[in-house]
Amino acid sequence: MIFPGLLQMHCERFICILRILGTTLFGVSLLLGISAAYIVGYQFIQTDNYYFSFGLYGAILASHLVIQSLFAFLEHRKMKRSLETPIKLNKTVALCIAAYQEDPDYLRKCLLSVKRLTYPGIKVIMVIDGNSEDDVYMMDIFSEIMGRDKSATYVWRNNFHQRGPDESEESHKESMQHVTQLVLSNKSVCIMQKWGGKREVMYTAFKALGRSVDYVQVGIKSPPSLPRKTCLQRKQSGIFINSMHLSYGQVCDSDTMLDPASSVEMVKVLEEDPMVGGVGGDVQILNKYDSWISFLSSVRYWMAFNIERACQSYFGCVQCISGPLGMYRNSLLHEFVEDWYNQEFMGSQCSFGDDRHLTNRVLSLGYATKYTARSKCLTETPIEYLRWLNQQTRWSKSYFREWLYNAMWFHKHHLWMTYEAVITGFFPFFLIATVIQLFYRGKLWNILLFLLTVQLVGLIKSSFASCLRGNIVMVFMSLYSVLYMSSLLPAKMFAIATINKAGWGTSGRKTIVVNFIGLIPVSIWFTILLGGVIFTIYKESKKPFSESKQTVLIIGTILYACYWVMLLTLYLALITKCGRRKKEQHYDMVLDV
């Protein structure tokens, strides 16, 4: 006799095996199909002398962009309909602000935005990663803004994994109990703890919270990182909740300004579907007019969140709930908090990529992850090229590392998760092969055609984004493609080559440390491309130019030059003028375009 429960268990296991085989076969077939299309190079359309052509591989990429944009559009329509969804604000929410060597002005702006949050009864806890005299100014700012008579402060000599100097095990336990009680019994709390890094601070929060709450909102923005055994170089982020029966906890970085409705909108998404394990919001750039790097980052952020993650959200598989603004179910967090804290990769304990791994842990349990553009925040981004490059390299490391972890759970989610992981994960390799091939074919037109194609694809994507956003500013997204090709692409390869190294990153915002390591892959990349240009010029000089070839080169050069003249003129006319006007004004996220 087979018991019904046992039969159901066997059926579920069988279905799971089928899903694993199915998604694996789908992913491998997709990769092999794309590789075959690329290698064979079948062309649908081509002109004489191959001046223009459109092949199968290009059609696959074009189809991906169209499909991705379509589902992003549909998801935004669903978000607009959510305005009509009634919600009872009867869940308790806590907000944690992560602080590490923060710029005093950014910290004040962050705390002032917290005071404007519309969610009733929200609790606020700021966690400072460091307890030296140099860190006290952040605690003073917290007390000043939140009210000295309405907030509690505590300087902790240690943390959950490191005892203070000359501290016994018993006194360490007592201090942990004190921190837990402080978190649970106060509405506004600021804690300075021993320098340990992001995961240490977040672990402290989870342990202090326990299972007394239902939801935790998390905001982790990747700071500088080192392995925990050398944690004196690491910056923290935190998640802290308070109240004995807290339904939601919200966390942000101290360089983040929250929209007044940010908490309400994320609570709404979690309340609508019990199988949604986490939700992220729309992260915009606070200092986008400070430099060309920060401005291009701002349009890239909008594209990443409102096209790419909106599309993923349609299928319930957002692969990274970004650090500055996210919310999770606390019951899920406590199922993997120990494994998450002790994450290792290739024998080394992981330090960066906390937000991406946190998202992957939720996905590993079979829960959906969502994105809502109705929850917004503003955050600081690097304004110097080197700091931006190091940040992107660090993010790329965590992306490729988490891609491998994410692949183990493809079978628990929609096939789109597998499809997009294959497309985006392998695209940089195909692109590098294409660039090198075109630069070393010995034809100037191939190089010029590549440059024109990069900007054309960028213009098409940015034009759609401009329509979706309703603002022409997104047309500058096409400029970001140059930054991607020249810097981010080699940075991704360098990230893979040094994926197990965590000894460098961006610095705190009070003191900026310049790091030149990121220039290594860029220099190598430019050397490779320069070699291709020199080789092409040499080959072209060996034979005379035909009249048709000269005509095509002249027209292509004129078109490329016109593109740059038009975009740079528009940038100088609109963006620099807008930047001067808004620099001294209060920044309103609701009106931000």
Coordinates of C-alpha atoms in Angstrom, one line a residue:
M1 CA 0.0 0.0 0.0
I2 CA 1.4 3.4 -1.0
F3 CA 0.4 6.2 1.4
P4 CA -1.0 9.4 -0.4
G5 CA 1.7 11.6 1.2
L6 CA 4.5 9.3 0.1
L7 CA 3.0 9.2 -3.4
Q8 CA 2.8 13.0 -3.6
M9 CA 6.4 13.3 -2.4
H10 CA 7.5 10.9 -5.2
C11 CA 5.5 12.8 -7.8
E12 CA 7.0 16.1 -6.7
R13 CA 10.5 14.7 -6.9
F14 CA 9.8 13.3 -10.3
I15 CA 8.4 16.6 -11.5
C16 CA 11.5 18.3 -10.1
I17 CA 13.8 16.0 -11.9
L18 CA 11.9 16.6 -15.2
R19 CA 12.1 20.4 -14.7
I20 CA 15.9 20.2 -14.0
L21 CA 16.4 18.1 -17.2
G22 CA 14.1 20.4 -19.1
T23 CA 15.7 23.7 -18.1
T24 CA 19.2 22.2 -18.5
L25 CA 18.4 21.0 -22.0
F26 CA 16.8 24.3 -22.9
G27 CA 19.8 26.3 -21.6
V28 CA 22.3 24.1 -23.4
S29 CA 20.3 24.1 -26.6
L30 CA 19.9 27.9 -26.5
L31 CA 23.7 28.4 -26.0
L32 CA 24.6 25.9 -28.8
G33 CA 22.0 27.5 -31.1
I34 CA 23.4 31.0 -30.6
S35 CA 27.0 29.7 -30.9
A36 CA 26.1 27.9 -34.2
A37 CA 24.4 31.0 -35.5
Y38 CA 27.5 33.1 -34.7
I39 CA 30.0 30.6 -36.1
V40 CA 28.2 29.8 -39.3
G41 CA 27.4 33.5 -39.9
Y42 CA 24.3 32.9 -42.0
Q43 CA 23.2 36.2 -43.6
F44 CA 19.6 37.1 -44.4
I45 CA 20.6 40.3 -46.2
Q46 CA 23.9 41.4 -47.7
T47 CA 25.0 43.9 -50.2
D48 CA 27.8 43.7 -52.8
N49 CA 31.3 43.7 -51.3
Y50 CA 29.6 43.0 -47.9
Y51 CA 29.2 46.7 -47.0
F52 CA 26.0 45.9 -45.2
S53 CA 24.6 42.6 -43.9
F54 CA 22.1 41.2 -41.5
G55 CA 22.4 37.7 -40.3
L56 CA 20.9 35.1 -38.0
Y57 CA 23.0 36.0 -34.9
G58 CA 22.0 39.7 -35.3
A59 CA 18.4 38.7 -35.7
I60 CA 18.6 36.7 -32.4
L61 CA 20.0 39.7 -30.5
A62 CA 17.4 42.1 -32.1
S63 CA 14.6 39.7 -31.2
H64 CA 15.8 39.6 -27.6
L65 CA 15.8 43.4 -27.3
V66 CA 12.2 43.6 -28.8
I67 CA 10.9 40.8 -26.5
Q68 CA 12.6 42.3 -23.4
S69 CA 11.1 45.7 -24.2
L70 CA 7.7 44.3 -24.7
F71 CA 7.5 42.5 -21.4
A72 CA 9.0 45.5 -19.6
F73 CA 6.2 47.6 -21.1
L74 CA 3.5 45.1 -20.0
E75 CA 5.0 45.0 -16.4
H76 CA 4.8 48.8 -16.2
R77 CA 1.2 48.6 -17.2
K78 CA 0.6 46.2 -14.3
M79 CA 2.4 48.6 -12.0
K80 CA 0.0 51.5 -13.0
R81 CA -3.0 49.3 -12.3
S82 CA -1.6 48.6 -8.8
L83 CA -2.5 52.2 -8.0
E84 CA -6.1 51.0 -7.6
T85 CA -5.2 48.2 -5.2
P86 CA -6.4 49.0 -1.7
I87 CA -3.9 48.2 1.1
K88 CA -4.2 48.2 4.9
L89 CA -1.2 49.8 6.5
N90 CA -1.4 47.5 9.5
K91 CA 2.1 46.0 9.2
T92 CA 4.9 47.4 11.2
V93 CA 8.0 48.5 9.3
A94 CA 11.5 49.3 10.4
L95 CA 14.2 51.1 8.4
C96 CA 17.9 50.6 8.9
I97 CA 20.5 53.0 7.6
A98 CA 23.9 51.7 6.8
A99 CA 26.8 54.1 7.5
Y100 CA 30.5 53.9 6.8
Q101 CA 32.8 57.0 6.6
E102 CA 29.9 58.9 5.1
D103 CA 29.8 62.3 3.7
P104 CA 28.0 64.4 6.4
D105 CA 25.8 66.2 3.8
Y106 CA 24.6 63.0 2.2
L107 CA 23.9 61.5 5.6
R108 CA 21.8 64.5 6.6
K109 CA 19.9 64.3 3.4
C110 CA 19.3 60.6 4.0
L111 CA 17.9 61.1 7.5
L112 CA 15.7 64.0 6.4
S113 CA 14.2 61.9 3.7
V114 CA 13.6 59.2 6.3
K115 CA 11.6 61.6 8.4
R116 CA 9.3 62.3 5.4
L117 CA 8.4 58.6 4.9
T118 CA 4.6 58.3 4.9
Y119 CA 4.4 54.7 6.3
P120 CA 2.8 55.1 9.7
G121 CA 4.9 54.2 12.8
I122 CA 8.1 53.3 10.9
K123 CA 11.1 52.5 13.1
V124 CA 14.6 53.7 12.3
I125 CA 17.9 52.2 13.1
M126 CA 21.3 53.4 11.8
V127 CA 24.2 51.0 12.0
I128 CA 27.7 52.4 11.8
D129 CA 30.5 50.0 10.7
G130 CA 33.2 51.2 13.1
N131 CA 33.3 52.4 16.6
S132 CA 36.4 54.7 16.7
E133 CA 36.4 58.4 17.4
D134 CA 36.5 59.1 13.7
D135 CA 33.0 57.5 13.4
V136 CA 31.3 59.5 16.2
Y137 CA 30.2 62.4 13.9
M138 CA 27.7 60.1 12.2
M139 CA 26.1 59.2 15.5
D140 CA 25.9 62.9 16.4
I141 CA 24.2 63.7 13.1
F142 CA 21.7 60.9 13.7
S143 CA 20.8 62.3 17.2
E144 CA 20.6 65.8 15.8
I145 CA 18.2 64.9 13.0
M146 CA 16.1 62.3 14.7
G147 CA 15.9 64.1 18.0
R148 CA 18.2 63.4 21.0
D149 CA 15.2 62.9 23.3
K150 CA 13.5 60.5 20.8
S151 CA 16.4 58.2 19.9
A152 CA 18.8 55.8 21.6
T153 CA 22.5 55.4 20.9
Y154 CA 25.0 52.7 21.7
V155 CA 28.7 52.2 21.1
W156 CA 29.3 48.4 20.9
R157 CA 32.9 47.4 21.4
N158 CA 32.4 44.2 19.4
N159 CA 30.0 42.4 17.1
F160 CA 28.4 39.0 17.0
H161 CA 31.6 37.2 15.8
Q162 CA 34.3 39.3 17.4
R163 CA 34.8 40.1 21.0
G164 CA 36.2 43.3 22.2
P165 CA 39.6 43.7 23.8
D166 CA 39.9 41.8 27.1
E167 CA 36.3 40.8 26.9
S168 CA 35.1 37.5 28.4
E169 CA 32.7 35.1 26.7
E170 CA 30.1 35.9 29.3
S171 CA 30.3 39.6 28.9
H172 CA 30.2 39.2 25.1
K173 CA 26.9 37.3 25.5
E174 CA 25.5 40.1 27.7
S175 CA 26.5 42.7 25.2
M176 CA 24.7 40.8 22.4
Q177 CA 21.6 40.6 24.5
H178 CA 21.8 44.3 25.2
V179 CA 22.0 45.1 21.5
T180 CA 19.1 42.8 20.8
Q181 CA 16.9 44.4 23.5
L182 CA 17.9 47.9 22.3
V183 CA 16.9 47.1 18.7
L184 CA 13.5 45.6 19.8
S185 CA 12.5 48.3 22.3
N186 CA 13.3 51.6 20.6
K187 CA 11.8 53.4 17.7
S188 CA 15.0 55.3 16.7
V189 CA 18.4 53.7 17.4
C190 CA 22.0 54.4 16.3
I191 CA 24.5 51.6 16.9
M192 CA 28.3 51.8 16.4
Q193 CA 29.9 48.4 16.3
K194 CA 33.3 46.9 15.8
W195 CA 34.5 47.2 12.2
G196 CA 33.5 44.0 10.4
G197 CA 31.9 44.8 7.0
K198 CA 28.5 44.5 5.4
R199 CA 27.7 40.9 6.2
E200 CA 28.8 41.3 9.8
V201 CA 26.5 44.2 10.3
M202 CA 23.6 42.6 8.5
Y203 CA 24.1 39.4 10.5
T204 CA 24.0 41.5 13.7
A205 CA 20.6 42.8 12.6
F206 CA 19.2 39.4 11.7
K207 CA 20.3 37.9 15.0
A208 CA 18.9 40.9 17.0
L209 CA 15.6 40.7 15.1
G210 CA 15.2 36.9 15.4
R211 CA 11.9 35.5 14.1
S212 CA 9.8 38.2 15.8
V213 CA 8.9 39.9 12.6
D214 CA 7.3 39.1 9.2
Y215 CA 9.1 41.2 6.7
V216 CA 12.5 42.9 6.3
Q217 CA 13.3 45.6 3.8
V218 CA 16.9 45.6 2.8
G219 CA 19.0 48.2 1.2
I220 CA 22.6 47.1 0.5
K221 CA 24.8 49.1 -1.8
S222 CA 28.2 47.4 -2.5
P223 CA 31.0 49.2 -0.7
P224 CA 34.7 48.4 -0.5
S225 CA 35.3 44.9 0.5
L226 CA 37.9 42.5 1.8
P227 CA 37.6 39.0 3.1
R228 CA 36.4 38.8 6.7
K229 CA 39.8 37.6 7.9
T230 CA 41.1 41.1 6.8
C231 CA 37.9 42.9 7.6
L232 CA 39.6 46.2 8.6
Q233 CA 39.2 47.3 5.0
R234 CA 35.5 46.4 4.7
K235 CA 32.5 48.7 4.6
Q236 CA 29.1 47.6 6.0
S237 CA 25.5 47.7 5.1
G238 CA 22.9 46.6 7.5
I239 CA 19.4 45.3 8.1
F240 CA 17.9 46.1 11.4
I241 CA 14.4 45.8 12.7
N242 CA 12.7 46.8 15.8
S243 CA 9.5 46.0 17.7
M244 CA 8.5 42.6 19.0
H245 CA 6.0 42.1 16.2
L246 CA 7.4 43.9 13.2
S247 CA 5.9 43.1 9.8
Y248 CA 8.4 44.9 7.6
G249 CA 11.9 46.2 8.0
Q250 CA 13.4 48.8 5.6
V251 CA 17.1 49.4 5.1
C252 CA 19.0 51.9 3.1
D253 CA 22.5 53.3 2.8
S254 CA 23.4 56.6 4.4
D255 CA 24.0 58.1 0.9
T256 CA 20.4 57.3 -0.1
M257 CA 17.4 59.5 -0.2
L258 CA 14.0 57.7 0.1
D259 CA 10.9 58.7 -1.7
P260 CA 8.1 59.3 0.9
A261 CA 6.0 56.5 -0.6
S262 CA 8.8 54.0 -1.0
S263 CA 7.9 51.8 1.9
V264 CA 4.2 51.8 1.2
E265 CA 4.7 50.7 -2.4
M266 CA 7.0 47.7 -1.6
V267 CA 4.7 46.6 1.2
K268 CA 1.9 46.6 -1.3
V269 CA 3.7 44.2 -3.6
L270 CA 4.4 41.7 -0.9
E271 CA 0.9 41.9 0.4
E272 CA -0.6 41.1 -3.0
D273 CA 1.1 37.7 -3.4
P274 CA 2.4 35.4 -0.6
M275 CA 4.7 33.7 -3.0
V276 CA 6.7 36.9 -3.7
G277 CA 9.7 36.6 -1.4
G278 CA 11.4 39.9 -2.2
V279 CA 10.8 43.2 -4.0
G280 CA 13.1 45.9 -5.2
G281 CA 12.5 49.6 -6.1
D282 CA 13.7 52.1 -8.7
V283 CA 17.1 53.4 -7.8
Q284 CA 18.0 56.7 -9.3
I285 CA 21.1 58.8 -9.1
L286 CA 21.3 61.6 -6.5
N287 CA 24.5 63.3 -7.9
K288 CA 23.8 62.8 -11.6
Y289 CA 24.8 66.3 -12.7
D290 CA 28.2 66.2 -10.9
S291 CA 30.1 64.7 -13.8
W292 CA 29.6 63.0 -17.2
I293 CA 30.2 59.6 -15.5
S294 CA 27.5 60.1 -13.0
F295 CA 25.1 61.4 -15.7
L296 CA 25.7 58.4 -18.0
S297 CA 25.3 56.2 -14.9
S298 CA 21.9 57.8 -14.3
V299 CA 20.5 56.9 -17.7
R300 CA 22.0 53.4 -17.5
Y301 CA 20.4 52.9 -14.1
W302 CA 17.0 53.9 -15.5
M303 CA 17.4 51.4 -18.3
A304 CA 18.6 48.6 -16.0
F305 CA 15.7 49.0 -13.6
N306 CA 12.8 50.0 -15.9
I307 CA 13.6 47.8 -18.9
E308 CA 15.7 44.9 -17.8
R309 CA 14.4 44.3 -14.2
A310 CA 10.9 45.3 -15.2
C311 CA 11.0 42.5 -17.7
Q312 CA 12.4 40.0 -15.2
S313 CA 9.7 41.1 -12.8
Y314 CA 7.0 40.2 -15.3
F315 CA 8.1 36.6 -14.9
G316 CA 8.8 36.8 -11.1
C317 CA 12.5 36.3 -11.4
V318 CA 14.4 39.6 -10.7
Q319 CA 17.9 38.4 -10.4
C320 CA 19.2 41.2 -8.2
I321 CA 17.2 43.3 -5.8
S322 CA 19.5 46.2 -5.7
G323 CA 21.1 47.3 -2.5
P324 CA 19.7 50.7 -1.7
L325 CA 16.0 49.7 -1.9
G326 CA 14.6 46.3 -1.3
M327 CA 12.2 44.3 0.9
Y328 CA 12.2 40.6 1.9
R329 CA 10.1 38.2 4.0
N330 CA 11.8 37.7 7.3
S331 CA 10.7 34.1 7.5
L332 CA 12.7 33.3 4.4
L333 CA 15.8 35.2 5.5
H334 CA 16.1 33.1 8.6
E335 CA 16.1 29.9 6.6
F336 CA 19.4 30.8 5.0
V337 CA 21.0 33.6 7.1
E338 CA 23.9 31.4 8.3
D339 CA 24.6 30.0 4.9
W340 CA 24.4 33.5 3.4
Y341 CA 26.8 34.9 6.0
N342 CA 29.3 32.1 5.5
Q343 CA 29.1 32.1 1.7
E344 CA 32.3 30.8 0.1
F345 CA 33.6 30.7 -3.4
M346 CA 36.6 28.8 -4.5
G347 CA 37.7 28.3 -0.9
S348 CA 37.5 32.0 0.0
Q349 CA 34.8 33.7 2.1
C350 CA 32.7 36.1 0.0
S351 CA 32.6 39.8 0.9
F352 CA 30.9 41.7 -1.9
G353 CA 27.7 41.0 -3.8
D354 CA 25.6 40.7 -0.7
D355 CA 22.4 42.0 -2.4
R356 CA 22.7 39.7 -5.4
H357 CA 23.3 36.7 -3.2
L358 CA 20.5 37.6 -0.9
T359 CA 18.2 37.7 -3.9
N360 CA 19.5 34.4 -5.2
R361 CA 18.9 32.8 -1.8
V362 CA 15.2 33.8 -2.0
L363 CA 15.0 32.4 -5.6
S364 CA 16.6 29.2 -4.4
L365 CA 13.6 28.6 -2.2
G366 CA 11.2 28.8 -5.1
Y367 CA 9.8 32.2 -4.2
A368 CA 9.3 35.0 -6.8
T369 CA 11.2 38.3 -6.8
K370 CA 9.6 41.5 -8.1
Y371 CA 10.3 45.0 -9.1
T372 CA 8.2 48.1 -8.7
A373 CA 8.9 51.4 -10.2
R374 CA 6.5 53.1 -7.8
S375 CA 9.0 52.7 -5.0
K376 CA 11.9 55.1 -5.6
C377 CA 15.1 56.3 -4.0
L378 CA 18.1 58.4 -4.9
T379 CA 21.7 57.2 -4.2
E380 CA 25.2 58.5 -4.7
T381 CA 27.3 57.1 -7.6
P382 CA 31.0 57.6 -8.4
I383 CA 31.8 60.8 -10.3
E384 CA 35.4 59.9 -11.1
Y385 CA 36.2 57.5 -13.9
L386 CA 38.6 55.3 -11.8
R387 CA 36.2 54.9 -8.9
W388 CA 33.4 54.0 -11.3
L389 CA 35.6 51.5 -13.1
N390 CA 36.6 49.8 -9.9
Q391 CA 32.9 49.7 -8.8
Q392 CA 31.9 48.1 -12.1
T393 CA 34.6 45.5 -11.9
R394 CA 33.5 44.5 -8.4
W395 CA 29.9 44.3 -9.5
S396 CA 31.0 42.1 -12.4
K397 CA 32.8 39.7 -10.1
S398 CA 29.6 39.2 -8.0
Y399 CA 27.5 38.9 -11.2
F400 CA 29.6 36.0 -12.6
R401 CA 29.9 34.3 -9.2
E402 CA 26.2 34.5 -8.5
W403 CA 25.4 33.4 -12.1
L404 CA 26.9 30.0 -11.2
Y405 CA 24.9 29.8 -8.0
N406 CA 21.7 31.1 -9.7
A407 CA 22.0 28.3 -12.4
M408 CA 21.2 25.7 -9.7
W409 CA 17.7 27.1 -9.3
F410 CA 16.6 27.7 -12.9
H411 CA 14.2 24.8 -12.7
K412 CA 12.2 26.4 -9.9
H413 CA 11.3 29.4 -12.0
H414 CA 10.0 30.5 -15.4
L415 CA 12.1 29.6 -18.5
W416 CA 12.7 33.3 -19.0
M417 CA 15.2 33.1 -16.1
T418 CA 17.2 30.5 -17.9
Y419 CA 16.9 32.2 -21.2
E420 CA 18.0 35.6 -20.0
A421 CA 20.9 34.2 -17.9
V422 CA 22.3 32.5 -21.0
I423 CA 21.8 35.5 -23.3
T424 CA 23.3 38.1 -20.9
G425 CA 25.9 35.8 -19.4
F426 CA 27.6 34.9 -22.7
F427 CA 27.0 38.1 -24.6
P428 CA 30.3 39.7 -23.6
F429 CA 32.3 36.8 -24.9
F430 CA 30.6 36.9 -28.3
L431 CA 31.0 40.7 -28.4
I432 CA 34.7 40.5 -27.7
A433 CA 35.2 37.9 -30.4
T434 CA 33.3 40.1 -32.8
V435 CA 35.3 43.2 -32.1
I436 CA 38.7 41.5 -32.4
Q437 CA 37.5 39.8 -35.6
L438 CA 36.4 43.1 -37.2
F439 CA 39.5 45.0 -36.1
Y440 CA 41.9 42.4 -37.5
R441 CA 40.2 41.7 -40.9
G442 CA 42.3 44.4 -42.6
K443 CA 39.3 46.5 -43.8
L444 CA 38.7 50.0 -42.6
W445 CA 35.0 49.7 -43.4
N446 CA 34.6 46.8 -40.9
I447 CA 35.9 49.0 -38.1
L448 CA 33.8 52.0 -39.1
L449 CA 30.7 49.7 -39.6
F450 CA 31.2 48.3 -36.1
L451 CA 31.4 51.8 -34.6
L452 CA 28.2 52.9 -36.5
T453 CA 26.4 49.7 -35.4
V454 CA 27.2 50.2 -31.8
Q455 CA 25.8 53.8 -31.8
L456 CA 22.8 52.7 -34.0
V457 CA 21.8 50.0 -31.6
G458 CA 22.3 52.4 -28.7
L459 CA 20.0 55.0 -30.4
I460 CA 17.3 52.4 -31.0
K461 CA 17.3 51.3 -27.4
S462 CA 17.5 54.8 -26.0
S463 CA 14.6 55.9 -28.3
F464 CA 12.3 53.3 -26.9
A465 CA 13.4 54.2 -23.4
S466 CA 12.7 57.9 -24.1
C467 CA 9.2 57.0 -25.2
L468 CA 8.6 54.8 -22.2
R469 CA 9.9 57.3 -19.8
G470 CA 8.5 60.3 -21.7
N471 CA 11.7 62.2 -21.7
I472 CA 14.3 62.9 -24.4
V473 CA 17.1 62.6 -21.8
M474 CA 17.2 58.9 -22.4
V475 CA 18.7 59.4 -25.8
F476 CA 22.0 59.9 -24.1
M477 CA 21.9 56.2 -23.2
S478 CA 23.5 55.7 -26.6
L479 CA 26.6 57.4 -25.3
Y480 CA 26.9 54.8 -22.5
S481 CA 27.5 52.2 -25.2
V482 CA 30.9 53.8 -25.8
L483 CA 31.7 53.5 -22.1
Y484 CA 30.5 49.9 -22.2
M485 CA 32.7 49.0 -25.2
S486 CA 35.8 50.8 -24.1
S487 CA 35.8 50.2 -20.3
L488 CA 33.1 47.9 -19.0
L489 CA 33.7 45.1 -21.5
P490 CA 37.4 44.6 -20.5
A491 CA 36.5 45.1 -16.9
K492 CA 34.2 42.1 -17.1
M493 CA 37.0 39.9 -18.4
F494 CA 39.3 41.2 -15.7
A495 CA 36.6 40.4 -13.1
I496 CA 36.5 36.8 -14.3
A497 CA 40.3 36.5 -14.2
T498 CA 40.4 37.9 -10.6
I499 CA 37.0 36.6 -9.4
N500 CA 38.5 35.2 -6.2
K501 CA 40.3 38.4 -5.3
A502 CA 38.5 40.8 -3.0
G503 CA 41.3 43.1 -1.9
W504 CA 40.2 46.3 -3.5
G505 CA 37.1 48.3 -4.3
T506 CA 35.6 51.7 -3.9
S507 CA 36.3 53.6 -0.7
G508 CA 34.1 55.4 1.8
R509 CA 32.5 58.6 0.7
K510 CA 34.2 60.9 3.2
T511 CA 37.7 59.9 2.0
I512 CA 38.1 58.8 -1.6
V513 CA 41.0 56.4 -2.3
V514 CA 42.3 56.3 -5.9
N515 CA 42.9 52.8 -7.2
F516 CA 44.6 52.3 -10.5
I517 CA 44.2 48.5 -10.8
G518 CA 41.1 48.9 -12.9
L519 CA 43.1 50.6 -15.7
I520 CA 45.0 47.3 -16.3
P521 CA 42.3 45.6 -18.4
V522 CA 41.4 48.8 -20.1
S523 CA 45.0 49.4 -21.2
I524 CA 45.3 45.9 -22.5
W525 CA 42.0 46.2 -24.4
F526 CA 43.1 49.5 -26.0
T527 CA 46.4 47.9 -27.0
I528 CA 44.6 45.1 -28.7
L529 CA 42.3 47.5 -30.6
L530 CA 45.2 49.8 -31.5
G531 CA 47.1 46.8 -32.9
G532 CA 44.0 46.0 -35.0
V533 CA 43.8 49.6 -36.3
I534 CA 47.5 49.6 -37.2
F535 CA 47.2 46.2 -38.9
T536 CA 44.2 47.4 -40.9
I537 CA 45.9 50.6 -42.0
Y538 CA 48.9 48.5 -43.2
K539 CA 46.7 46.1 -45.1
E540 CA 44.7 48.9 -46.7
S541 CA 47.8 50.7 -47.8
K542 CA 48.9 47.8 -49.9
K543 CA 46.0 48.1 -52.3
P544 CA 44.3 51.1 -54.0
F545 CA 40.8 52.2 -52.8
S546 CA 38.0 51.8 -55.3
E547 CA 35.6 54.6 -55.9
S548 CA 32.7 52.8 -54.3
K549 CA 34.8 52.0 -51.3
Q550 CA 35.9 55.6 -50.9
T551 CA 32.3 56.8 -51.2
V552 CA 31.1 54.3 -48.5
L553 CA 33.9 55.3 -46.1
I554 CA 33.3 59.0 -46.6
I555 CA 29.5 58.6 -46.0
G556 CA 30.1 56.4 -42.9
T557 CA 32.6 58.8 -41.5
I558 CA 30.3 61.8 -42.0
L559 CA 27.4 59.9 -40.3
Y560 CA 29.5 59.0 -37.4
A561 CA 30.8 62.5 -37.0
C562 CA 27.3 63.9 -37.2
Y563 CA 26.1 61.6 -34.5
W564 CA 28.8 62.8 -32.1
V565 CA 28.3 66.5 -33.0
M566 CA 24.6 66.2 -32.5
L567 CA 24.8 64.3 -29.1
L568 CA 27.5 66.4 -27.6
T569 CA 25.8 69.6 -28.7
L570 CA 22.6 68.4 -27.1
Y571 CA 24.5 67.4 -24.0
L572 CA 26.1 70.8 -23.6
A573 CA 22.8 72.6 -24.3
L574 CA 20.5 70.6 -22.1
I575 CA 22.3 68.7 -19.5
T576 CA 25.0 71.1 -18.4
K577 CA 22.4 73.9 -18.2
C578 CA 20.0 71.7 -16.3
G579 CA 22.8 70.7 -14.0
R580 CA 23.6 74.3 -13.1
R581 CA 20.0 75.1 -12.5
K582 CA 19.3 72.1 -10.2
K583 CA 22.6 72.0 -8.3
E584 CA 21.4 74.4 -5.6
Q585 CA 17.8 73.2 -5.6
H586 CA 16.2 70.6 -3.4
Y587 CA 16.0 67.4 -5.3
D588 CA 12.4 66.0 -5.6
M589 CA 12.3 62.4 -6.8
V590 CA 8.7 62.6 -7.8
L591 CA 9.5 65.3 -10.3
D592 CA 12.8 63.7 -11.4
V593 CA 13.1 62.9 -15.1

